[in-house]
Tab-separated table of C-alpha atoms in Angstrom:
chain	number	residue	atom	x	y	z
A	1	UNK	CA	-3.885	-28.759	-11.082
A	2	UNK	CA	-5.188	-31.143	-13.712
A	3	UNK	CA	-7.689	-30.065	-16.325
A	4	UNK	CA	-10.729	-31.060	-14.299
A	5	UNK	CA	-9.641	-30.326	-10.739
A	6	UNK	CA	-11.602	-27.806	-8.698
A	7	UNK	CA	-9.657	-25.789	-6.144
A	8	UNK	CA	-11.330	-25.453	-2.771
A	9	UNK	CA	-11.135	-22.136	-0.947
A	10	UNK	CA	-12.121	-22.399	2.684
A	11	UNK	CA	-12.688	-19.595	5.153
A	12	UNK	CA	-9.799	-19.035	7.547
A	13	UNK	CA	-11.419	-18.338	10.912
A	14	UNK	CA	-9.862	-18.303	14.379
A	15	UNK	CA	-6.733	-20.099	13.266
A	16	UNK	CA	-8.335	-22.870	11.208
A	17	UNK	CA	-9.508	-23.456	7.654
A	18	UNK	CA	-13.272	-24.052	7.562
A	19	UNK	CA	-14.573	-25.905	4.504
A	20	UNK	CA	-17.947	-27.254	5.611
A	21	UNK	CA	-21.116	-25.335	4.929
A	22	UNK	CA	-22.606	-23.369	2.025
A	23	UNK	CA	-20.479	-22.970	-1.071
A	24	UNK	CA	-20.392	-20.847	-4.204
A	25	UNK	CA	-18.741	-22.109	-7.374
A	26	UNK	CA	-16.553	-19.958	-9.587
A	27	UNK	CA	-16.907	-20.633	-13.317
A	28	UNK	CA	-13.761	-19.688	-15.218
A	29	UNK	CA	-14.619	-17.177	-17.967
A	30	UNK	CA	-12.376	-18.907	-20.495
A	31	UNK	CA	-12.879	-22.587	-19.645
A	32	UNK	CA	-16.616	-22.085	-19.018
A	33	UNK	CA	-16.594	-24.643	-16.184
A	34	UNK	CA	-16.253	-24.619	-12.405
A	35	UNK	CA	-12.609	-24.016	-11.474
A	36	UNK	CA	-12.912	-23.224	-7.768
A	37	UNK	CA	-15.422	-23.344	-4.955
A	38	UNK	CA	-15.522	-21.133	-1.877
A	39	UNK	CA	-17.062	-21.815	1.498
A	40	UNK	CA	-19.280	-18.843	2.336
A	41	UNK	CA	-19.110	-17.146	5.723
A	42	UNK	CA	-22.183	-16.490	7.805
A	43	UNK	CA	-23.143	-14.178	10.655
A	44	UNK	CA	-21.670	-16.464	13.327
A	45	UNK	CA	-18.412	-16.692	11.374
A	46	UNK	CA	-18.165	-12.906	11.388
A	47	UNK	CA	-18.700	-12.801	15.146
A	48	UNK	CA	-16.085	-15.516	15.744
A	49	UNK	CA	-13.560	-13.811	13.483
A	50	UNK	CA	-13.998	-10.450	15.187
A	51	UNK	CA	-13.573	-11.943	18.676
A	52	UNK	CA	-10.439	-13.774	17.581
A	53	UNK	CA	-9.048	-10.680	15.858
A	54	UNK	CA	-9.507	-8.571	18.981
A	55	UNK	CA	-7.380	-10.936	21.091
A	56	UNK	CA	-5.025	-11.842	18.258
A	57	UNK	CA	-4.121	-8.204	17.719
A	58	UNK	CA	-2.219	-8.195	21.002
A	59	UNK	CA	-0.182	-11.226	19.958
A	60	UNK	CA	0.837	-9.682	16.638
A	61	UNK	CA	1.646	-6.313	18.214
A	62	UNK	CA	4.089	-8.018	20.598
A	63	UNK	CA	6.106	-9.499	17.737
A	64	UNK	CA	9.278	-7.571	17.053
A	65	UNK	CA	9.509	-5.727	13.734
A	66	UNK	CA	12.486	-7.961	12.916
A	67	UNK	CA	10.377	-11.104	13.352
A	68	UNK	CA	7.603	-9.714	11.159
A	69	UNK	CA	10.131	-8.658	8.543
A	70	UNK	CA	11.668	-12.136	8.477
A	71	UNK	CA	8.251	-13.665	7.739
A	72	UNK	CA	7.683	-11.201	4.902
A	73	UNK	CA	11.127	-11.795	3.423
A	74	UNK	CA	10.490	-15.536	3.401
A	75	UNK	CA	7.112	-14.903	1.778
A	76	UNK	CA	8.776	-12.826	-0.955
A	77	UNK	CA	11.105	-15.689	-1.801
A	78	UNK	CA	8.313	-18.265	-1.626
A	79	UNK	CA	6.083	-16.213	-3.939
A	80	UNK	CA	8.798	-16.410	-6.566
A	81	UNK	CA	9.013	-20.181	-6.116
A	82	UNK	CA	5.231	-20.589	-6.462
A	83	UNK	CA	5.001	-18.133	-9.351
A	84	UNK	CA	3.776	-20.510	-12.039
A	85	UNK	CA	1.190	-22.247	-9.834
A	86	UNK	CA	-0.263	-18.947	-8.651
A	87	UNK	CA	-0.325	-17.520	-12.180
A	88	UNK	CA	-2.212	-20.621	-13.341
A	89	UNK	CA	-4.831	-20.111	-10.643
A	90	UNK	CA	-5.305	-16.512	-11.784
A	91	UNK	CA	-5.721	-17.699	-15.378
A	92	UNK	CA	-8.308	-20.299	-14.419
A	93	UNK	CA	-10.389	-18.081	-12.138
A	94	UNK	CA	-10.149	-14.819	-14.071
A	95	UNK	CA	-9.058	-15.552	-17.631
A	96	UNK	CA	-5.890	-13.526	-16.980
A	97	UNK	CA	-3.069	-14.579	-19.345
A	98	UNK	CA	-0.342	-16.458	-17.513
A	99	UNK	CA	2.201	-13.892	-18.707
A	100	UNK	CA	0.206	-11.217	-16.862
A	101	UNK	CA	-0.289	-13.544	-13.896
A	102	UNK	CA	3.433	-14.202	-13.614
A	103	UNK	CA	4.008	-10.473	-13.679
A	104	UNK	CA	1.484	-10.032	-10.883
A	105	UNK	CA	3.202	-12.670	-8.729
A	106	UNK	CA	6.572	-11.008	-9.370
A	107	UNK	CA	4.989	-7.875	-7.921
A	108	UNK	CA	3.657	-9.871	-4.957
A	109	UNK	CA	7.225	-10.903	-4.186
A	110	UNK	CA	8.390	-7.291	-4.475
A	111	UNK	CA	5.537	-6.044	-2.291
A	112	UNK	CA	6.330	-8.504	0.497
A	113	UNK	CA	10.021	-7.569	0.302
A	114	UNK	CA	9.188	-3.851	0.494
A	115	UNK	CA	6.818	-4.511	3.408
A	116	UNK	CA	9.642	-6.321	5.207
A	117	UNK	CA	11.951	-3.344	4.680
A	118	UNK	CA	9.309	-0.961	6.013
A	119	UNK	CA	8.771	-3.130	9.111
A	120	UNK	CA	12.455	-2.635	9.891
A	121	UNK	CA	12.080	1.151	9.527
A	122	UNK	CA	9.340	1.527	12.126
A	123	UNK	CA	10.295	4.031	14.782
A	124	UNK	CA	9.455	7.453	16.105
A	125	UNK	CA	10.806	10.911	16.883
A	126	UNK	CA	12.262	13.044	19.617
A	127	UNK	CA	10.200	16.235	19.297
A	128	UNK	CA	11.759	19.718	19.600
A	129	UNK	CA	9.553	20.836	22.491
A	130	UNK	CA	12.331	22.762	24.261
A	131	UNK	CA	12.243	25.387	21.520
A	132	UNK	CA	9.199	26.946	23.227
A	133	UNK	CA	9.148	28.294	26.762
A	134	UNK	CA	6.467	25.918	28.063
A	135	UNK	CA	8.425	22.942	26.749
A	136	UNK	CA	11.670	23.747	28.558
A	137	UNK	CA	12.567	20.952	30.939
A	138	UNK	CA	10.427	18.378	29.090
A	139	UNK	CA	11.338	15.601	26.656
A	140	UNK	CA	8.666	14.442	24.204
A	141	UNK	CA	8.921	11.282	22.124
A	142	UNK	CA	6.615	9.495	19.689
A	143	UNK	CA	6.373	6.056	18.146
A	144	UNK	CA	4.018	4.402	15.695
A	145	UNK	CA	1.839	1.772	17.372
A	146	UNK	CA	-0.322	-0.777	15.528
A	147	UNK	CA	-3.909	0.310	14.977
A	148	UNK	CA	-5.115	-3.161	16.035
A	149	UNK	CA	-7.553	-4.866	13.666
A	150	UNK	CA	-7.619	-3.969	9.962
A	151	UNK	CA	-10.038	-5.039	7.252
A	152	UNK	CA	-8.777	-5.641	3.709
A	153	UNK	CA	-11.436	-5.715	0.969
A	154	UNK	CA	-9.753	-6.703	-2.282
A	155	UNK	CA	-10.810	-6.592	-5.981
A	156	UNK	CA	-10.793	-9.255	-8.682
A	157	UNK	CA	-8.529	-7.583	-11.215
A	158	UNK	CA	-5.267	-7.966	-9.234
A	159	UNK	CA	-6.355	-10.142	-6.316
A	160	UNK	CA	-2.889	-11.403	-5.411
A	161	UNK	CA	-0.839	-8.197	-5.480
A	162	UNK	CA	-3.484	-5.936	-3.976
A	163	UNK	CA	-3.932	-8.452	-1.170
A	164	UNK	CA	-0.152	-8.442	-0.718
A	165	UNK	CA	-0.208	-4.645	-0.397
A	166	UNK	CA	-2.961	-4.571	2.190
A	167	UNK	CA	-1.986	-7.624	4.212
A	168	UNK	CA	1.771	-7.146	3.912
A	169	UNK	CA	1.706	-3.541	5.105
A	170	UNK	CA	-0.801	-4.298	7.866
A	171	UNK	CA	1.335	-7.128	9.236
A	172	UNK	CA	4.521	-5.061	8.898
A	173	UNK	CA	2.845	-2.433	11.082
A	174	UNK	CA	1.969	-5.044	13.718
A	175	UNK	CA	-1.756	-5.505	13.084
A	176	UNK	CA	-4.037	-8.459	12.610
A	177	UNK	CA	-6.036	-8.437	9.362
A	178	UNK	CA	-9.402	-9.770	8.297
A	179	UNK	CA	-9.497	-10.331	4.540
A	180	UNK	CA	-12.693	-10.159	2.506
A	181	UNK	CA	-11.563	-11.357	-0.953
A	182	UNK	CA	-13.401	-10.966	-4.284
A	183	UNK	CA	-15.944	-13.681	-5.126
A	184	UNK	CA	-14.339	-14.048	-8.562
A	185	UNK	CA	-10.919	-15.084	-7.170
A	186	UNK	CA	-11.420	-17.049	-3.936
A	187	UNK	CA	-8.773	-19.703	-4.572
A	188	UNK	CA	-6.139	-17.230	-5.770
A	189	UNK	CA	-6.690	-15.114	-2.652
A	190	UNK	CA	-6.597	-18.112	-0.329
A	191	UNK	CA	-3.350	-19.266	-1.965
A	192	UNK	CA	-1.636	-15.979	-1.049
A	193	UNK	CA	-2.801	-16.298	2.563
A	194	UNK	CA	-1.616	-19.923	2.730
A	195	UNK	CA	1.762	-18.831	1.423
A	196	UNK	CA	2.157	-16.330	4.266
A	197	UNK	CA	1.123	-18.870	6.879
A	198	UNK	CA	3.571	-21.395	5.413
A	199	UNK	CA	6.300	-18.768	5.800
A	200	UNK	CA	5.639	-18.260	9.511
A	201	UNK	CA	2.908	-15.650	9.733
A	202	UNK	CA	1.153	-16.465	13.027
A	203	UNK	CA	-2.447	-17.634	12.861
A	204	UNK	CA	-3.465	-14.599	14.921
A	205	UNK	CA	-2.326	-12.272	12.127
A	206	UNK	CA	-4.867	-13.133	9.436
A	207	UNK	CA	-8.361	-14.464	8.800
A	208	UNK	CA	-10.248	-14.749	5.526
A	209	UNK	CA	-14.013	-14.705	5.076
A	210	UNK	CA	-15.623	-15.350	1.697
A	211	UNK	CA	-19.025	-13.861	0.998
A	212	UNK	CA	-21.048	-11.122	-0.581
A	213	UNK	CA	-21.894	-7.534	0.285
A	214	UNK	CA	-23.536	-8.488	3.575
A	215	UNK	CA	-20.243	-9.910	4.903
A	216	UNK	CA	-18.319	-6.823	3.827
A	217	UNK	CA	-20.915	-4.563	5.431
A	218	UNK	CA	-20.931	-6.479	8.732
A	219	UNK	CA	-17.141	-6.419	8.956
A	220	UNK	CA	-16.966	-2.737	7.989
A	221	UNK	CA	-19.448	-1.762	10.695
A	222	UNK	CA	-17.788	-3.812	13.445
A	223	UNK	CA	-16.334	-1.703	16.287
A	224	UNK	CA	-13.381	-4.095	16.549
A	225	UNK	CA	-12.126	-2.915	13.137
A	226	UNK	CA	-9.919	0.178	13.335
A	227	UNK	CA	-8.836	0.627	9.693
A	228	UNK	CA	-10.371	-0.413	6.370
A	229	UNK	CA	-8.455	-0.638	3.115
A	230	UNK	CA	-10.786	-1.025	0.142
A	231	UNK	CA	-10.201	-1.292	-3.590
A	232	UNK	CA	-13.242	-1.391	-5.857
A	233	UNK	CA	-15.993	0.681	-7.417
A	234	UNK	CA	-17.096	4.102	-6.130
A	235	UNK	CA	-20.595	2.770	-5.379
A	236	UNK	CA	-19.293	-0.106	-3.270
A	237	UNK	CA	-16.736	2.174	-1.636
A	238	UNK	CA	-19.503	4.568	-0.617
A	239	UNK	CA	-21.428	1.657	0.910
A	240	UNK	CA	-18.340	0.580	2.847
A	241	UNK	CA	-17.829	4.131	4.111
A	242	UNK	CA	-21.458	4.390	5.249
A	243	UNK	CA	-21.214	1.111	7.121
A	244	UNK	CA	-17.825	1.984	8.620
A	245	UNK	CA	-18.744	5.300	10.155
A	246	UNK	CA	-15.915	7.011	12.027
A	247	UNK	CA	-13.069	4.708	11.005
A	248	UNK	CA	-9.842	5.322	9.196
A	249	UNK	CA	-10.318	4.501	5.504
A	250	UNK	CA	-7.929	3.966	2.601
A	251	UNK	CA	-9.924	3.788	-0.631
A	252	UNK	CA	-8.917	3.271	-4.238
A	253	UNK	CA	-12.069	3.599	-6.302
A	254	UNK	CA	-11.044	3.323	-9.935
A	255	UNK	CA	-10.233	5.741	-12.693
A	256	UNK	CA	-10.738	6.971	-16.222
A	257	UNK	CA	-7.112	7.289	-17.177
A	258	UNK	CA	-5.945	9.695	-19.871
A	259	UNK	CA	-2.645	9.643	-21.729
A	260	UNK	CA	-1.446	12.682	-23.727
A	261	UNK	CA	0.857	12.363	-26.754
A	262	UNK	CA	2.457	15.682	-27.735
A	263	UNK	CA	3.845	16.595	-31.150
A	264	UNK	CA	7.468	16.220	-29.971
A	265	UNK	CA	6.928	12.668	-28.682
A	266	UNK	CA	8.370	9.473	-30.093
A	267	UNK	CA	5.035	8.511	-31.605
A	268	UNK	CA	6.034	4.958	-32.534
A	269	UNK	CA	7.168	4.262	-28.978
A	270	UNK	CA	4.026	5.869	-27.564
A	271	UNK	CA	1.814	3.721	-29.801
A	272	UNK	CA	3.643	0.556	-28.789
A	273	UNK	CA	3.449	1.354	-25.070
A	274	UNK	CA	-0.223	2.314	-25.182
A	275	UNK	CA	-1.087	-0.866	-27.102
A	276	UNK	CA	0.751	-3.033	-24.586
A	277	UNK	CA	-0.723	-1.317	-21.525
A	278	UNK	CA	-4.221	-0.605	-22.783
A	279	UNK	CA	-5.179	-4.262	-23.118
A	280	UNK	CA	-3.129	-6.101	-20.496
A	281	UNK	CA	-5.510	-7.988	-18.203
A	282	UNK	CA	-8.138	-7.183	-20.869
A	283	UNK	CA	-8.031	-3.546	-19.761
A	284	UNK	CA	-9.295	-4.496	-16.307
A	285	UNK	CA	-7.030	-2.148	-14.410
A	286	UNK	CA	-7.963	1.083	-12.679
A	287	UNK	CA	-5.051	2.812	-14.455
A	288	UNK	CA	-5.401	1.035	-17.794
A	289	UNK	CA	-5.044	3.293	-20.829
A	290	UNK	CA	-8.602	4.384	-21.594
A	291	UNK	CA	-8.404	7.794	-23.254
A	292	UNK	CA	-5.494	8.813	-25.501
A	293	UNK	CA	-5.275	12.432	-26.671
A	294	UNK	CA	-2.831	13.072	-29.516
A	295	UNK	CA	-1.661	16.377	-30.937
A	296	UNK	CA	-3.591	16.795	-34.186
A	297	UNK	CA	-0.347	17.136	-36.159
A	298	UNK	CA	0.581	13.558	-35.167
A	299	UNK	CA	-2.922	12.141	-34.722
A	300	UNK	CA	-3.261	10.175	-37.985
A	301	UNK	CA	0.256	8.776	-37.621
A	302	UNK	CA	-0.381	7.650	-34.061
A	303	UNK	CA	-3.792	6.157	-34.840
A	304	UNK	CA	-2.397	4.059	-37.697
A	305	UNK	CA	0.568	2.804	-35.666
A	306	UNK	CA	-1.565	2.147	-32.608
A	307	UNK	CA	-4.264	0.278	-34.521
A	308	UNK	CA	-1.632	-1.850	-36.241
A	309	UNK	CA	-0.068	-2.739	-32.885
A	310	UNK	CA	-3.427	-3.607	-31.341
A	311	UNK	CA	-4.355	-5.884	-34.236
A	312	UNK	CA	-1.182	-7.883	-33.605
A	313	UNK	CA	-2.009	-8.613	-29.969
A	314	UNK	CA	-2.497	-12.344	-29.520
A	315	UNK	CA	-5.936	-13.117	-28.105
A	316	UNK	CA	-7.056	-16.449	-26.726
A	317	UNK	CA	-6.323	-19.135	-24.156
A	318	UNK	CA	-4.998	-17.470	-20.983
A	319	UNK	CA	-3.079	-20.677	-20.150
A	320	UNK	CA	-0.995	-20.249	-23.334
A	321	UNK	CA	2.188	-18.331	-22.415
A	322	UNK	CA	2.071	-16.533	-25.777
A	323	UNK	CA	-1.393	-15.050	-25.173
A	324	UNK	CA	-1.419	-11.297	-24.533
A	325	UNK	CA	-5.170	-10.781	-24.078
A	326	UNK	CA	-7.384	-13.342	-22.373
A	327	UNK	CA	-10.979	-13.111	-21.301
A	328	UNK	CA	-12.707	-10.561	-19.125
A	329	UNK	CA	-14.129	-11.477	-15.746
A	330	UNK	CA	-17.513	-12.545	-17.152
A	331	UNK	CA	-19.821	-12.285	-20.160
A	332	UNK	CA	-21.695	-9.296	-18.731
A	333	UNK	CA	-18.532	-7.231	-18.470
A	334	UNK	CA	-17.566	-8.139	-22.016
A	335	UNK	CA	-20.987	-7.198	-23.393
A	336	UNK	CA	-20.871	-3.835	-21.588
A	337	UNK	CA	-17.497	-2.979	-23.143
A	338	UNK	CA	-18.595	-3.909	-26.659
A	339	UNK	CA	-21.854	-2.021	-26.150
A	340	UNK	CA	-20.071	1.173	-25.142
A	341	UNK	CA	-17.843	0.979	-28.230
A	342	UNK	CA	-20.873	0.536	-30.479
A	343	UNK	CA	-22.661	3.435	-28.784
A	344	UNK	CA	-19.694	5.692	-29.537
A	345	UNK	CA	-19.630	4.517	-33.156
A	346	UNK	CA	-23.343	5.229	-33.524
A	347	UNK	CA	-22.644	8.769	-32.288
A	348	UNK	CA	-19.996	9.402	-34.945
A	349	UNK	CA	-16.816	7.652	-33.799
A	350	UNK	CA	-14.933	5.088	-35.898
A	351	UNK	CA	-13.990	1.614	-34.677
A	352	UNK	CA	-10.651	0.989	-36.381
A	353	UNK	CA	-10.276	-2.562	-35.050
A	354	UNK	CA	-12.189	-4.941	-32.804
A	355	UNK	CA	-15.658	-4.146	-31.536
A	356	UNK	CA	-16.858	-7.697	-30.954
A	357	UNK	CA	-16.577	-10.500	-28.430
A	358	UNK	CA	-16.596	-14.277	-28.135
A	359	UNK	CA	-18.161	-15.094	-24.786
A	360	UNK	CA	-16.188	-13.188	-22.160
A	361	UNK	CA	-13.312	-12.457	-24.557
A	362	UNK	CA	-13.377	-9.009	-26.149
A	363	UNK	CA	-11.373	-8.470	-29.309
A	364	UNK	CA	-9.020	-5.554	-28.481
A	365	UNK	CA	-10.913	-2.499	-29.695
A	366	UNK	CA	-9.826	0.979	-30.814
A	367	UNK	CA	-12.402	3.768	-31.072
A	368	UNK	CA	-11.272	6.882	-32.955
A	369	UNK	CA	-12.562	10.337	-32.016
A	370	UNK	CA	-15.624	9.494	-29.901
A	371	UNK	CA	-17.881	12.363	-28.789
A	372	UNK	CA	-17.018	13.950	-25.448
A	373	UNK	CA	-20.257	12.755	-23.879
A	374	UNK	CA	-19.776	9.080	-24.817
A	375	UNK	CA	-19.760	6.675	-21.894
A	376	UNK	CA	-16.435	5.480	-23.251
A	377	UNK	CA	-15.101	8.937	-22.328
A	378	UNK	CA	-17.155	9.847	-19.263
A	379	UNK	CA	-17.094	6.607	-17.245
A	380	UNK	CA	-14.590	3.929	-16.284
A	381	UNK	CA	-14.680	1.370	-19.090
A	382	UNK	CA	-12.545	-1.259	-17.298
A	383	UNK	CA	-12.182	-3.332	-20.421
A	384	UNK	CA	-10.344	-4.016	-23.659
A	385	UNK	CA	-11.153	-0.775	-25.499
A	386	UNK	CA	-9.142	2.428	-25.915
A	387	UNK	CA	-10.318	5.708	-27.441
A	388	UNK	CA	-7.993	7.978	-29.441
A	389	UNK	CA	-8.864	11.663	-29.962
A	390	UNK	CA	-7.009	14.667	-31.415
A	391	UNK	CA	-6.221	17.887	-29.551
A	392	UNK	CA	-5.023	21.315	-30.695
A	393	UNK	CA	-3.891	23.121	-27.537
A	394	UNK	CA	-1.977	21.751	-24.554
A	395	UNK	CA	-3.828	23.777	-21.935
A	396	UNK	CA	-7.135	22.724	-23.455
A	397	UNK	CA	-6.254	19.026	-23.373
A	398	UNK	CA	-5.295	19.295	-19.712
A	399	UNK	CA	-8.750	20.729	-19.052
A	400	UNK	CA	-10.296	17.904	-21.093
A	401	UNK	CA	-8.440	15.303	-19.034
A	402	UNK	CA	-9.640	16.973	-15.842
A	403	UNK	CA	-13.249	16.956	-17.038
A	404	UNK	CA	-13.860	13.678	-15.243
A	405	UNK	CA	-15.085	12.691	-11.820
A	406	UNK	CA	-12.037	10.414	-11.568
A	407	UNK	CA	-8.421	11.347	-10.941
A	408	UNK	CA	-6.087	8.400	-10.409
A	409	UNK	CA	-3.170	8.502	-12.881
A	410	UNK	CA	-2.323	10.033	-16.255
A	411	UNK	CA	0.369	9.533	-18.873
A	412	UNK	CA	2.284	12.138	-20.863
A	413	UNK	CA	4.597	11.630	-23.841
A	414	UNK	CA	6.803	14.686	-24.385
A	415	UNK	CA	10.406	15.890	-24.108
A	416	UNK	CA	9.383	19.418	-23.082
A	417	UNK	CA	10.134	19.894	-19.380
A	418	UNK	CA	7.809	22.913	-19.201
A	419	UNK	CA	4.908	20.727	-20.279
A	420	UNK	CA	5.891	18.097	-17.732
A	421	UNK	CA	5.868	20.593	-14.870
A	422	UNK	CA	2.644	22.208	-16.082
A	423	UNK	CA	0.889	18.851	-16.361
A	424	UNK	CA	2.196	17.698	-12.960
A	425	UNK	CA	0.790	20.895	-11.444
A	426	UNK	CA	-2.488	21.146	-13.342
A	427	UNK	CA	-3.716	17.584	-13.859
A	428	UNK	CA	-6.153	16.501	-11.149
A	429	UNK	CA	-4.630	13.079	-10.573
A	430	UNK	CA	-2.634	11.288	-7.906
A	431	UNK	CA	0.225	10.403	-10.255
A	432	UNK	CA	1.670	11.388	-13.635
A	433	UNK	CA	3.792	9.024	-15.760
A	434	UNK	CA	6.093	10.841	-18.192
A	435	UNK	CA	7.083	9.063	-21.422
A	436	UNK	CA	4.931	6.165	-20.328
A	437	UNK	CA	1.227	5.505	-20.277
A	438	UNK	CA	-1.103	5.871	-17.308
A	439	UNK	CA	-0.795	2.116	-16.726
A	440	UNK	CA	2.509	1.999	-14.864
A	441	UNK	CA	3.079	1.470	-11.171
A	442	UNK	CA	5.991	0.778	-8.854
A	443	UNK	CA	4.883	-1.016	-5.725
A	444	UNK	CA	7.165	0.958	-3.393
A	445	UNK	CA	5.926	4.356	-4.657
A	446	UNK	CA	2.760	6.051	-3.292
A	447	UNK	CA	-0.330	5.212	-5.323
A	448	UNK	CA	-3.799	6.692	-5.044
A	449	UNK	CA	-6.130	9.265	-6.463
A	450	UNK	CA	-8.241	12.343	-5.964
A	451	UNK	CA	-11.910	13.128	-6.598
A	452	UNK	CA	-13.977	9.953	-7.044
A	453	UNK	CA	-10.840	7.853	-7.408
A	454	UNK	CA	-10.581	7.742	-3.631
A	455	UNK	CA	-8.248	8.896	-0.885
A	456	UNK	CA	-5.228	7.652	0.994
A	457	UNK	CA	-2.149	6.162	-0.630
A	458	UNK	CA	-1.238	2.537	-1.143
A	459	UNK	CA	2.299	1.113	-1.129
A	460	UNK	CA	3.676	-0.217	2.145
A	461	UNK	CA	5.409	2.887	3.504
A	462	UNK	CA	2.356	5.101	3.034
A	463	UNK	CA	-0.131	2.436	4.086
A	464	UNK	CA	1.756	1.986	7.351
A	465	UNK	CA	0.942	5.608	8.136
A	466	UNK	CA	-2.741	4.667	8.009
A	467	UNK	CA	-2.260	1.317	9.737
A	468	UNK	CA	-0.580	2.849	12.792
A	469	UNK	CA	-1.372	5.470	15.422
A	470	UNK	CA	1.126	7.989	16.777
A	471	UNK	CA	1.596	7.595	20.531
A	472	UNK	CA	3.287	10.394	22.464
A	473	UNK	CA	5.333	10.208	25.670
A	474	UNK	CA	6.214	13.389	27.615
A	475	UNK	CA	8.797	13.279	30.379
A	476	UNK	CA	8.402	16.294	32.663
A	477	UNK	CA	11.504	17.462	34.493
A	478	UNK	CA	13.776	15.529	32.180
A	479	UNK	CA	15.217	17.201	29.123
A	480	UNK	CA	17.798	16.234	26.529
A	481	UNK	CA	18.154	19.879	25.521
A	482	UNK	CA	18.731	21.681	28.824
A	483	UNK	CA	16.288	22.563	31.594
A	484	UNK	CA	17.054	26.235	32.200
A	485	UNK	CA	15.162	29.033	30.461
A	486	UNK	CA	18.234	31.301	30.406
A	487	UNK	CA	18.331	35.102	30.403
A	488	UNK	CA	15.466	37.118	28.994
């Protein structure tokens, strides 16, 4: 892409890319100019896509798991080959530094490879029915069948990898998928879909419709859709659930991640890790480090080291490979983040670095000891600001972490195994990262939250559970385990 090219993102409907019709431009938050344009879907497009998905589901279901796995393996290799081009698209559309974008595409490749492996593991069970008197003489078997049509609604902050999770797992399970991508990343999302088609994914397996809330609502309500996987805000997730009705839902709805640093921790390492993971993607991650609680005996030491590390983060052009922090998704998001930091400072907190913005770019900000009722503490900040607060008692800090409507992931720095087990048991989160911050994820490990952070688990193996239905076969008069009841 040259400096002034605009990438076109068409709708993929019924096996063809549709570019004619109404369009919406995407202005890159760093370049401040149009970088992509997306053809918007309408009511008739939704109807056409749903009809095609209903018939296409049968075609995909008849593919062997080996054939689906081969497509996904090729896609994993191709993602690595297209790494730089895809990372550049992410930088242009979202202001995401290319170093973060390359990391995201590396994860796309991993996710497709894991999805391929899980396609090869699909199977079923022979059930132990002969262990009960009424089951004697009967053989019962199960297998996992595709659910049919799935809907993937993806967010802007990791549009490539989260699409890979939803679409890769759905295809591995034998489904067809309708994708509703984020308006902020239409070209990046379309590029991932094109990659899969180039690697042999059949046209019947995927469609993509760009649009706003009305498109998401219409697709969610459609009876043809059996499963919805959604990543986004709690408010939008609730709207999707209302529209969906009695459908299977997998929802990841954000977080307010806490990381605890105990007195026995390697404080220098903890400060370095929290600085690196609190501001990657400008903090626009549902598990980004937001709240850090440090044992009061090490609090001043940590705060100084952490602030020093944050000040050294390179901020600027996301297309520069050396940039660590680019711009946020838009000016409004940046102003909200800066406003929350200033609110906390007005209530008694101290901003030790940052606290301002240039357009959509927020200077990485550290807020020391904000009040417990600050929005910076209570809500999901989703931006380039981290709060640091002292604590005196381990049980009390666990309760403080739990005093949130969110519960996605938490971090814990300690070498005390008793604390690890206690925190694993007591923290109301879906995952705990020990000697790492909350902002760590492996794409083949279950990921999801509790409370307002959602339900269900992402990662291909666990998503396949939601993307399939268990079908049972019972053979009367035919038993693998004997057909006589025996003496009583």
